[in-house]
Amino acid sequence: MLILVINSGSSSLKYRLYDMDGESLISRGLVERIGFESAIFHHIANGKEHTVEQPIPDHAVAFELLVKALLDRDHGV
């Protein structure tokens, strides 16, 4: 079973994806400065780090980015 844990603040969103069958951390990430032109999205999965700086106007866009990152062919799980 996979569990996605999200901690959302006023201008940030942190997440971790756990595999509870193996009791291991699969992926984690952070979106900082939500609502600013210079927001930062940092994603780590399978030992690979991926960081992007771009405008992220709100938490809905931040959540979309994290879902896309988790499902991405190169950076996802």
PDB file of N, CA, C and O in Angstrom:
ATOM      1  N   MET A   1       0.837  -1.161   0.000  1.00  0.00           N
ATOM      2  CA  MET A   1       0.000   0.000   0.000  1.00  0.00           C
ATOM      3  C   MET A   1       0.895   1.241   0.000  1.00  0.00           C
ATOM      4  O   MET A   1       1.881   1.313   0.720  1.00  0.00           O
ATOM      5  N   LEU A   2       0.543   2.217  -0.833  1.00  0.00           N
ATOM      6  CA  LEU A   2       1.262   3.484  -0.880  1.00  0.00           C
ATOM      7  C   LEU A   2       0.490   4.538  -0.093  1.00  0.00           C
ATOM      8  O   LEU A   2      -0.735   4.600  -0.170  1.00  0.00           O
ATOM      9  N   ILE A   3       1.221   5.371   0.653  1.00  0.00           N
ATOM     10  CA  ILE A   3       0.607   6.458   1.414  1.00  0.00           C
ATOM     11  C   ILE A   3       1.329   7.755   1.070  1.00  0.00           C
ATOM     12  O   ILE A   3       2.554   7.834   1.184  1.00  0.00           O
ATOM     13  N   LEU A   4       0.563   8.744   0.658  1.00  0.00           N
ATOM     14  CA  LEU A   4       1.094  10.072   0.366  1.00  0.00           C
ATOM     15  C   LEU A   4       0.744  10.978   1.538  1.00  0.00           C
ATOM     16  O   LEU A   4      -0.423  11.161   1.866  1.00  0.00           O
ATOM     17  N   VAL A   5       1.775  11.545   2.160  1.00  0.00           N
ATOM     18  CA  VAL A   5       1.597  12.454   3.289  1.00  0.00           C
ATOM     19  C   VAL A   5       1.911  13.861   2.804  1.00  0.00           C
ATOM     20  O   VAL A   5       2.964  14.091   2.209  1.00  0.00           O
ATOM     21  N   ILE A   6       0.987  14.797   3.057  1.00  0.00           N
ATOM     22  CA  ILE A   6       1.156  16.179   2.624  1.00  0.00           C
ATOM     23  C   ILE A   6       1.068  17.100   3.831  1.00  0.00           C
ATOM     24  O   ILE A   6       0.163  16.986   4.647  1.00  0.00           O
ATOM     25  N   ASN A   7       2.011  18.032   3.910  1.00  0.00           N
ATOM     26  CA  ASN A   7       2.012  19.067   4.935  1.00  0.00           C
ATOM     27  C   ASN A   7       1.973  20.394   4.196  1.00  0.00           C
ATOM     28  O   ASN A   7       2.942  20.783   3.558  1.00  0.00           O
ATOM     29  N   SER A   8       0.843  21.073   4.275  1.00  0.00           N
ATOM     30  CA  SER A   8       0.657  22.305   3.527  1.00  0.00           C
ATOM     31  C   SER A   8       0.667  23.499   4.474  1.00  0.00           C
ATOM     32  O   SER A   8      -0.090  23.545   5.441  1.00  0.00           O
ATOM     33  N   GLY A   9       1.541  24.463   4.183  1.00  0.00           N
ATOM     34  CA  GLY A   9       1.599  25.694   4.950  1.00  0.00           C
ATOM     35  C   GLY A   9       1.046  26.846   4.128  1.00  0.00           C
ATOM     36  O   GLY A   9       0.490  26.649   3.050  1.00  0.00           O
ATOM     37  N   SER A  10       1.223  28.047   4.604  1.00  0.00           N
ATOM     38  CA  SER A  10       0.668  29.211   3.906  1.00  0.00           C
ATOM     39  C   SER A  10       1.361  29.482   2.572  1.00  0.00           C
ATOM     40  O   SER A  10       0.730  29.956   1.631  1.00  0.00           O
ATOM     41  N   SER A  11       2.652  29.163   2.468  1.00  0.00           N
ATOM     42  CA  SER A  11       3.360  29.387   1.196  1.00  0.00           C
ATOM     43  C   SER A  11       4.265  28.208   0.830  1.00  0.00           C
ATOM     44  O   SER A  11       5.197  28.348   0.047  1.00  0.00           O
ATOM     45  N   SER A  12       3.956  27.040   1.397  1.00  0.00           N
ATOM     46  CA  SER A  12       4.758  25.859   1.080  1.00  0.00           C
ATOM     47  C   SER A  12       3.895  24.600   1.083  1.00  0.00           C
ATOM     48  O   SER A  12       2.790  24.586   1.617  1.00  0.00           O
ATOM     49  N   LEU A  13       4.437  23.573   0.457  1.00  0.00           N
ATOM     50  CA  LEU A  13       3.793  22.265   0.443  1.00  0.00           C
ATOM     51  C   LEU A  13       4.911  21.227   0.481  1.00  0.00           C
ATOM     52  O   LEU A  13       5.782  21.235  -0.382  1.00  0.00           O
ATOM     53  N   LYS A  14       4.896  20.393   1.514  1.00  0.00           N
ATOM     54  CA  LYS A  14       5.895  19.333   1.642  1.00  0.00           C
ATOM     55  C   LYS A  14       5.173  17.999   1.493  1.00  0.00           C
ATOM     56  O   LYS A  14       4.021  17.856   1.905  1.00  0.00           O
ATOM     57  N   TYR A  15       5.872  17.026   0.934  1.00  0.00           N
ATOM     58  CA  TYR A  15       5.228  15.722   0.773  1.00  0.00           C
ATOM     59  C   TYR A  15       6.248  14.596   0.870  1.00  0.00           C
ATOM     60  O   TYR A  15       7.439  14.769   0.652  1.00  0.00           O
ATOM     61  N   ARG A  16       5.721  13.431   1.230  1.00  0.00           N
ATOM     62  CA  ARG A  16       6.484  12.183   1.246  1.00  0.00           C
ATOM     63  C   ARG A  16       5.559  11.062   0.788  1.00  0.00           C
ATOM     64  O   ARG A  16       4.395  11.032   1.158  1.00  0.00           O
ATOM     65  N   LEU A  17       6.113  10.166   0.001  1.00  0.00           N
ATOM     66  CA  LEU A  17       5.368   8.994  -0.460  1.00  0.00           C
ATOM     67  C   LEU A  17       6.029   7.765   0.133  1.00  0.00           C
ATOM     68  O   LEU A  17       7.228   7.541  -0.063  1.00  0.00           O
ATOM     69  N   TYR A  18       5.249   6.995   0.882  1.00  0.00           N
ATOM     70  CA  TYR A  18       5.753   5.801   1.565  1.00  0.00           C
ATOM     71  C   TYR A  18       5.172   4.538   0.947  1.00  0.00           C
ATOM     72  O   TYR A  18       4.003   4.500   0.574  1.00  0.00           O
ATOM     73  N   ASP A  19       5.983   3.493   0.882  1.00  0.00           N
ATOM     74  CA  ASP A  19       5.524   2.139   0.550  1.00  0.00           C
ATOM     75  C   ASP A  19       5.407   1.408   1.870  1.00  0.00           C
ATOM     76  O   ASP A  19       6.410   1.072   2.501  1.00  0.00           O
ATOM     77  N   MET A  20       4.190   1.185   2.326  1.00  0.00           N
ATOM     78  CA  MET A  20       3.992   0.586   3.640  1.00  0.00           C
ATOM     79  C   MET A  20       4.264  -0.918   3.636  1.00  0.00           C
ATOM     80  O   MET A  20       4.535  -1.487   4.688  1.00  0.00           O
ATOM     81  N   ASP A  21       4.210  -1.556   2.464  1.00  0.00           N
ATOM     82  CA  ASP A  21       4.535  -2.983   2.405  1.00  0.00           C
ATOM     83  C   ASP A  21       6.000  -3.205   2.785  1.00  0.00           C
ATOM     84  O   ASP A  21       6.322  -4.107   3.531  1.00  0.00           O
ATOM     85  N   GLY A  22       6.871  -2.361   2.257  1.00  0.00           N
ATOM     86  CA  GLY A  22       8.290  -2.470   2.563  1.00  0.00           C
ATOM     87  C   GLY A  22       8.729  -1.495   3.641  1.00  0.00           C
ATOM     88  O   GLY A  22       9.908  -1.430   3.986  1.00  0.00           O
ATOM     89  N   GLU A  23       7.773  -0.712   4.153  1.00  0.00           N
ATOM     90  CA  GLU A  23       8.044   0.305   5.163  1.00  0.00           C
ATOM     91  C   GLU A  23       9.224   1.184   4.759  1.00  0.00           C
ATOM     92  O   GLU A  23      10.180   1.372   5.497  1.00  0.00           O
ATOM     93  N   SER A  24       9.119   1.744   3.534  1.00  0.00           N
ATOM     94  CA  SER A  24      10.217   2.566   3.029  1.00  0.00           C
ATOM     95  C   SER A  24       9.696   3.860   2.418  1.00  0.00           C
ATOM     96  O   SER A  24       8.561   3.935   1.948  1.00  0.00           O
ATOM     97  N   LEU A  25      10.553   4.854   2.426  1.00  0.00           N
ATOM     98  CA  LEU A  25      10.265   6.131   1.793  1.00  0.00           C
ATOM     99  C   LEU A  25      10.615   6.015   0.316  1.00  0.00           C
ATOM    100  O   LEU A  25      11.741   5.654  -0.040  1.00  0.00           O
ATOM    101  N   ILE A  26       9.650   6.309  -0.549  1.00  0.00           N
ATOM    102  CA  ILE A  26       9.858   6.199  -1.992  1.00  0.00           C
ATOM    103  C   ILE A  26      10.259   7.540  -2.593  1.00  0.00           C
ATOM    104  O   ILE A  26      11.121   7.617  -3.459  1.00  0.00           O
ATOM    105  N   SER A  27       9.611   8.595  -2.141  1.00  0.00           N
ATOM    106  CA  SER A  27       9.837   9.909  -2.718  1.00  0.00           C
ATOM    107  C   SER A  27       9.504  10.984  -1.692  1.00  0.00           C
ATOM    108  O   SER A  27       8.707  10.761  -0.784  1.00  0.00           O
ATOM    109  N   ARG A  28      10.117  12.153  -1.890  1.00  0.00           N
ATOM    110  CA  ARG A  28       9.790  13.295  -1.038  1.00  0.00           C
ATOM    111  C   ARG A  28      10.024  14.565  -1.829  1.00  0.00           C
ATOM    112  O   ARG A  28      10.717  14.557  -2.850  1.00  0.00           O
ATOM    113  N   GLY A  29       9.440  15.646  -1.365  1.00  0.00           N
ATOM    114  CA  GLY A  29       9.625  16.898  -2.074  1.00  0.00           C
ATOM    115  C   GLY A  29       9.095  18.082  -1.312  1.00  0.00           C
ATOM    116  O   GLY A  29       8.509  17.950  -0.234  1.00  0.00           O
ATOM    117  N   LEU A  30       9.302  19.244  -1.917  1.00  0.00           N
ATOM    118  CA  LEU A  30       8.957  20.500  -1.283  1.00  0.00           C
ATOM    119  C   LEU A  30       8.678  21.542  -2.358  1.00  0.00           C
ATOM    120  O   LEU A  30       9.416  21.636  -3.343  1.00  0.00           O
ATOM    121  N   VAL A  31       7.603  22.290  -2.162  1.00  0.00           N
ATOM    122  CA  VAL A  31       7.325  23.453  -2.986  1.00  0.00           C
ATOM    123  C   VAL A  31       7.406  24.658  -2.049  1.00  0.00           C
ATOM    124  O   VAL A  31       6.698  24.710  -1.050  1.00  0.00           O
ATOM    125  N   GLU A  32       8.300  25.591  -2.353  1.00  0.00           N
ATOM    126  CA  GLU A  32       8.503  26.772  -1.517  1.00  0.00           C
ATOM    127  C   GLU A  32       8.086  28.034  -2.251  1.00  0.00           C
ATOM    128  O   GLU A  32       8.167  28.093  -3.468  1.00  0.00           O
ATOM    129  N   ARG A  33       7.671  29.023  -1.510  1.00  0.00           N
ATOM    130  CA  ARG A  33       7.338  30.352  -2.029  1.00  0.00           C
ATOM    131  C   ARG A  33       6.127  30.321  -2.950  1.00  0.00           C
ATOM    132  O   ARG A  33       6.082  31.011  -3.981  1.00  0.00           O
ATOM    133  N   ILE A  34       5.126  29.515  -2.602  1.00  0.00           N
ATOM    134  CA  ILE A  34       3.876  29.476  -3.373  1.00  0.00           C
ATOM    135  C   ILE A  34       3.255  30.874  -3.358  1.00  0.00           C
ATOM    136  O   ILE A  34       3.166  31.507  -2.312  1.00  0.00           O
ATOM    137  N   GLY A  35       2.844  31.333  -4.527  1.00  0.00           N
ATOM    138  CA  GLY A  35       2.274  32.658  -4.659  1.00  0.00           C
ATOM    139  C   GLY A  35       3.276  33.693  -5.130  1.00  0.00           C
ATOM    140  O   GLY A  35       2.915  34.846  -5.368  1.00  0.00           O
ATOM    141  N   PHE A  36       4.528  33.287  -5.303  1.00  0.00           N
ATOM    142  CA  PHE A  36       5.573  34.195  -5.753  1.00  0.00           C
ATOM    143  C   PHE A  36       6.046  33.794  -7.155  1.00  0.00           C
ATOM    144  O   PHE A  36       5.928  32.638  -7.553  1.00  0.00           O
ATOM    145  N   GLU A  37       6.613  34.743  -7.867  1.00  0.00           N
ATOM    146  CA  GLU A  37       7.142  34.481  -9.210  1.00  0.00           C
ATOM    147  C   GLU A  37       8.320  33.510  -9.173  1.00  0.00           C
ATOM    148  O   GLU A  37       8.559  32.769 -10.117  1.00  0.00           O
ATOM    149  N   SER A  38       9.070  33.528  -8.090  1.00  0.00           N
ATOM    150  CA  SER A  38      10.280  32.691  -8.001  1.00  0.00           C
ATOM    151  C   SER A  38      10.077  31.505  -7.062  1.00  0.00           C
ATOM    152  O   SER A  38      10.908  31.236  -6.206  1.00  0.00           O
ATOM    153  N   ALA A  39       8.974  30.799  -7.227  1.00  0.00           N
ATOM    154  CA  ALA A  39       8.719  29.610  -6.408  1.00  0.00           C
ATOM    155  C   ALA A  39       9.677  28.492  -6.812  1.00  0.00           C
ATOM    156  O   ALA A  39      10.167  28.445  -7.945  1.00  0.00           O
ATOM    157  N   ILE A  40       9.953  27.598  -5.880  1.00  0.00           N
ATOM    158  CA  ILE A  40      10.896  26.505  -6.122  1.00  0.00           C
ATOM    159  C   ILE A  40      10.203  25.172  -5.831  1.00  0.00           C
ATOM    160  O   ILE A  40       9.597  24.993  -4.777  1.00  0.00           O
ATOM    161  N   PHE A  41      10.321  24.257  -6.784  1.00  0.00           N
ATOM    162  CA  PHE A  41       9.794  22.899  -6.623  1.00  0.00           C
ATOM    163  C   PHE A  41      10.980  21.946  -6.591  1.00  0.00           C
ATOM    164  O   PHE A  41      11.773  21.906  -7.525  1.00  0.00           O
ATOM    165  N   HIS A  42      11.110  21.198  -5.504  1.00  0.00           N
ATOM    166  CA  HIS A  42      12.221  20.267  -5.329  1.00  0.00           C
ATOM    167  C   HIS A  42      11.643  18.877  -5.090  1.00  0.00           C
ATOM    168  O   HIS A  42      10.857  18.686  -4.167  1.00  0.00           O
ATOM    169  N   HIS A  43      12.047  17.904  -5.923  1.00  0.00           N
ATOM    170  CA  HIS A  43      11.493  16.546  -5.888  1.00  0.00           C
ATOM    171  C   HIS A  43      12.647  15.541  -5.866  1.00  0.00           C
ATOM    172  O   HIS A  43      13.606  15.680  -6.632  1.00  0.00           O
ATOM    173  N   ILE A  44      12.543  14.549  -4.994  1.00  0.00           N
ATOM    174  CA  ILE A  44      13.550  13.492  -4.910  1.00  0.00           C
ATOM    175  C   ILE A  44      12.845  12.139  -5.005  1.00  0.00           C
ATOM    176  O   ILE A  44      11.902  11.870  -4.252  1.00  0.00           O
ATOM    177  N   ALA A  45      13.301  11.301  -5.932  1.00  0.00           N
ATOM    178  CA  ALA A  45      12.759   9.947  -6.085  1.00  0.00           C
ATOM    179  C   ALA A  45      13.834   9.058  -6.693  1.00  0.00           C
ATOM    180  O   ALA A  45      14.567   9.483  -7.587  1.00  0.00           O
ATOM    181  N   ASN A  46      13.922   7.851  -6.210  1.00  0.00           N
ATOM    182  CA  ASN A  46      14.871   6.865  -6.733  1.00  0.00           C
ATOM    183  C   ASN A  46      16.305   7.392  -6.744  1.00  0.00           C
ATOM    184  O   ASN A  46      17.068   7.122  -7.677  1.00  0.00           O
ATOM    185  N   GLY A  47      16.652   8.179  -5.753  1.00  0.00           N
ATOM    186  CA  GLY A  47      17.999   8.710  -5.655  1.00  0.00           C
ATOM    187  C   GLY A  47      18.301   9.862  -6.597  1.00  0.00           C
ATOM    188  O   GLY A  47      19.418  10.343  -6.650  1.00  0.00           O
ATOM    189  N   LYS A  48      17.316  10.303  -7.354  1.00  0.00           N
ATOM    190  CA  LYS A  48      17.498  11.407  -8.293  1.00  0.00           C
ATOM    191  C   LYS A  48      16.801  12.653  -7.759  1.00  0.00           C
ATOM    192  O   LYS A  48      15.678  12.574  -7.266  1.00  0.00           O
ATOM    193  N   GLU A  49      17.471  13.792  -7.890  1.00  0.00           N
ATOM    194  CA  GLU A  49      16.891  15.062  -7.474  1.00  0.00           C
ATOM    195  C   GLU A  49      16.518  15.884  -8.695  1.00  0.00           C
ATOM    196  O   GLU A  49      17.228  15.880  -9.697  1.00  0.00           O
ATOM    197  N   HIS A  50      15.402  16.576  -8.579  1.00  0.00           N
ATOM    198  CA  HIS A  50      14.909  17.413  -9.664  1.00  0.00           C
ATOM    199  C   HIS A  50      14.400  18.715  -9.050  1.00  0.00           C
ATOM    200  O   HIS A  50      13.523  18.676  -8.186  1.00  0.00           O
ATOM    201  N   THR A  51      14.958  19.851  -9.471  1.00  0.00           N
ATOM    202  CA  THR A  51      14.551  21.146  -8.941  1.00  0.00           C
ATOM    203  C   THR A  51      14.195  22.076 -10.086  1.00  0.00           C
ATOM    204  O   THR A  51      14.908  22.144 -11.087  1.00  0.00           O
ATOM    205  N   VAL A  52      13.072  22.786  -9.918  1.00  0.00           N
ATOM    206  CA  VAL A  52      12.594  23.729 -10.927  1.00  0.00           C
ATOM    207  C   VAL A  52      12.200  25.024 -10.226  1.00  0.00           C
ATOM    208  O   VAL A  52      11.549  24.988  -9.188  1.00  0.00           O
ATOM    209  N   GLU A  53      12.590  26.151 -10.807  1.00  0.00           N
ATOM    210  CA  GLU A  53      12.140  27.451 -10.312  1.00  0.00           C
ATOM    211  C   GLU A  53      11.175  28.020 -11.345  1.00  0.00           C
ATOM    212  O   GLU A  53      11.517  28.135 -12.524  1.00  0.00           O
ATOM    213  N   GLN A  54       9.958  28.323 -10.907  1.00  0.00           N
ATOM    214  CA  GLN A  54       8.922  28.831 -11.801  1.00  0.00           C
ATOM    215  C   GLN A  54       7.830  29.487 -10.977  1.00  0.00           C
ATOM    216  O   GLN A  54       7.746  29.250  -9.775  1.00  0.00           O
ATOM    217  N   PRO A  55       6.979  30.292 -11.588  1.00  0.00           N
ATOM    218  CA  PRO A  55       5.848  30.843 -10.857  1.00  0.00           C
ATOM    219  C   PRO A  55       4.879  29.723 -10.460  1.00  0.00           C
ATOM    220  O   PRO A  55       4.552  28.860 -11.278  1.00  0.00           O
ATOM    221  N   ILE A  56       4.467  29.715  -9.210  1.00  0.00           N
ATOM    222  CA  ILE A  56       3.465  28.762  -8.721  1.00  0.00           C
ATOM    223  C   ILE A  56       2.443  29.607  -7.966  1.00  0.00           C
ATOM    224  O   ILE A  56       2.654  29.962  -6.809  1.00  0.00           O
ATOM    225  N   PRO A  57       1.339  29.956  -8.622  1.00  0.00           N
ATOM    226  CA  PRO A  57       0.418  30.942  -8.063  1.00  0.00           C
ATOM    227  C   PRO A  57      -0.365  30.500  -6.826  1.00  0.00           C
ATOM    228  O   PRO A  57      -0.734  31.334  -6.009  1.00  0.00           O
ATOM    229  N   ASP A  58      -0.622  29.189  -6.715  1.00  0.00           N
ATOM    230  CA  ASP A  58      -1.423  28.735  -5.579  1.00  0.00           C
ATOM    231  C   ASP A  58      -1.148  27.265  -5.265  1.00  0.00           C
ATOM    232  O   ASP A  58      -0.390  26.596  -5.957  1.00  0.00           O
ATOM    233  N   HIS A  59      -1.787  26.777  -4.212  1.00  0.00           N
ATOM    234  CA  HIS A  59      -1.563  25.404  -3.765  1.00  0.00           C
ATOM    235  C   HIS A  59      -2.109  24.364  -4.746  1.00  0.00           C
ATOM    236  O   HIS A  59      -1.585  23.256  -4.819  1.00  0.00           O
ATOM    237  N   ALA A  60      -3.138  24.719  -5.502  1.00  0.00           N
ATOM    238  CA  ALA A  60      -3.671  23.780  -6.499  1.00  0.00           C
ATOM    239  C   ALA A  60      -2.620  23.486  -7.566  1.00  0.00           C
ATOM    240  O   ALA A  60      -2.427  22.325  -7.959  1.00  0.00           O
ATOM    241  N   VAL A  61      -1.920  24.511  -8.010  1.00  0.00           N
ATOM    242  CA  VAL A  61      -0.859  24.331  -9.005  1.00  0.00           C
ATOM    243  C   VAL A  61       0.294  23.542  -8.390  1.00  0.00           C
ATOM    244  O   VAL A  61       0.873  22.657  -9.029  1.00  0.00           O
ATOM    245  N   ALA A  62       0.625  23.829  -7.131  1.00  0.00           N
ATOM    246  CA  ALA A  62       1.687  23.090  -6.439  1.00  0.00           C
ATOM    247  C   ALA A  62       1.339  21.604  -6.359  1.00  0.00           C
ATOM    248  O   ALA A  62       2.185  20.740  -6.611  1.00  0.00           O
ATOM    249  N   PHE A  63       0.090  21.289  -6.047  1.00  0.00           N
ATOM    250  CA  PHE A  63      -0.337  19.887  -5.972  1.00  0.00           C
ATOM    251  C   PHE A  63      -0.270  19.219  -7.340  1.00  0.00           C
ATOM    252  O   PHE A  63       0.160  18.067  -7.459  1.00  0.00           O
ATOM    253  N   GLU A  64      -0.680  19.929  -8.381  1.00  0.00           N
ATOM    254  CA  GLU A  64      -0.587  19.383  -9.738  1.00  0.00           C
ATOM    255  C   GLU A  64       0.861  19.057 -10.097  1.00  0.00           C
ATOM    256  O   GLU A  64       1.137  18.014 -10.700  1.00  0.00           O
ATOM    257  N   LEU A  65       1.785  19.944  -9.718  1.00  0.00           N
ATOM    258  CA  LEU A  65       3.203  19.697  -9.991  1.00  0.00           C
ATOM    259  C   LEU A  65       3.700  18.454  -9.277  1.00  0.00           C
ATOM    260  O   LEU A  65       4.448  17.657  -9.842  1.00  0.00           O
ATOM    261  N   LEU A  66       3.304  18.265  -8.028  1.00  0.00           N
ATOM    262  CA  LEU A  66       3.785  17.087  -7.298  1.00  0.00           C
ATOM    263  C   LEU A  66       3.216  15.805  -7.895  1.00  0.00           C
ATOM    264  O   LEU A  66       3.935  14.819  -8.010  1.00  0.00           O
ATOM    265  N   VAL A  67       1.965  15.814  -8.316  1.00  0.00           N
ATOM    266  CA  VAL A  67       1.383  14.620  -8.948  1.00  0.00           C
ATOM    267  C   VAL A  67       2.101  14.317 -10.261  1.00  0.00           C
ATOM    268  O   VAL A  67       2.457  13.169 -10.539  1.00  0.00           O
ATOM    269  N   LYS A  68       2.340  15.348 -11.068  1.00  0.00           N
ATOM    270  CA  LYS A  68       3.059  15.149 -12.330  1.00  0.00           C
ATOM    271  C   LYS A  68       4.470  14.616 -12.082  1.00  0.00           C
ATOM    272  O   LYS A  68       4.947  13.761 -12.816  1.00  0.00           O
ATOM    273  N   ALA A  69       5.126  15.123 -11.046  1.00  0.00           N
ATOM    274  CA  ALA A  69       6.481  14.654 -10.726  1.00  0.00           C
ATOM    275  C   ALA A  69       6.469  13.190 -10.311  1.00  0.00           C
ATOM    276  O   ALA A  69       7.340  12.415 -10.711  1.00  0.00           O
ATOM    277  N   LEU A  70       5.492  12.791  -9.505  1.00  0.00           N
ATOM    278  CA  LEU A  70       5.414  11.397  -9.061  1.00  0.00           C
ATOM    279  C   LEU A  70       5.143  10.451 -10.227  1.00  0.00           C
ATOM    280  O   LEU A  70       5.590   9.303 -10.220  1.00  0.00           O
ATOM    281  N   LEU A  71       4.446  10.939 -11.243  1.00  0.00           N
ATOM    282  CA  LEU A  71       4.089  10.103 -12.390  1.00  0.00           C
ATOM    283  C   LEU A  71       5.028  10.271 -13.578  1.00  0.00           C
ATOM    284  O   LEU A  71       4.900   9.550 -14.575  1.00  0.00           O
ATOM    285  N   ASP A  72       5.978  11.184 -13.485  1.00  0.00           N
ATOM    286  CA  ASP A  72       6.894  11.480 -14.591  1.00  0.00           C
ATOM    287  C   ASP A  72       7.756  10.268 -14.945  1.00  0.00           C
ATOM    288  O   ASP A  72       8.235   9.563 -14.057  1.00  0.00           O
ATOM    289  N   ARG A  73       7.973  10.061 -16.223  1.00  0.00           N
ATOM    290  CA  ARG A  73       8.760   8.922 -16.699  1.00  0.00           C
ATOM    291  C   ARG A  73      10.198   8.977 -16.214  1.00  0.00           C
ATOM    292  O   ARG A  73      10.785   7.957 -15.850  1.00  0.00           O
ATOM    293  N   ASP A  74      10.800  10.172 -16.176  1.00  0.00           N
ATOM    294  CA  ASP A  74      12.209  10.295 -15.798  1.00  0.00           C
ATOM    295  C   ASP A  74      12.424  10.539 -14.307  1.00  0.00           C
ATOM    296  O   ASP A  74      13.391  10.085 -13.735  1.00  0.00           O
ATOM    297  N   HIS A  75      11.529  11.306 -13.678  1.00  0.00           N
ATOM    298  CA  HIS A  75      11.730  11.710 -12.289  1.00  0.00           C
ATOM    299  C   HIS A  75      10.769  11.063 -11.304  1.00  0.00           C
ATOM    300  O   HIS A  75      10.876  11.274 -10.116  1.00  0.00           O
ATOM    301  N   GLY A  76       9.817  10.318 -11.788  1.00  0.00           N
ATOM    302  CA  GLY A  76       8.751   9.796 -10.940  1.00  0.00           C
ATOM    303  C   GLY A  76       9.036   8.432 -10.347  1.00  0.00           C
ATOM    304  O   GLY A  76      10.131   7.902 -10.418  1.00  0.00           O
ATOM    305  N   VAL A  77       7.996   7.898  -9.787  1.00  0.00           N
ATOM    306  CA  VAL A  77       8.076   6.575  -9.167  1.00  0.00           C
ATOM    307  C   VAL A  77       7.181   5.637  -9.920  1.00  0.00           C
ATOM    308  O   VAL A  77       6.691   4.692  -9.603  1.00  0.00           O
TER     309      VAL A  77
END
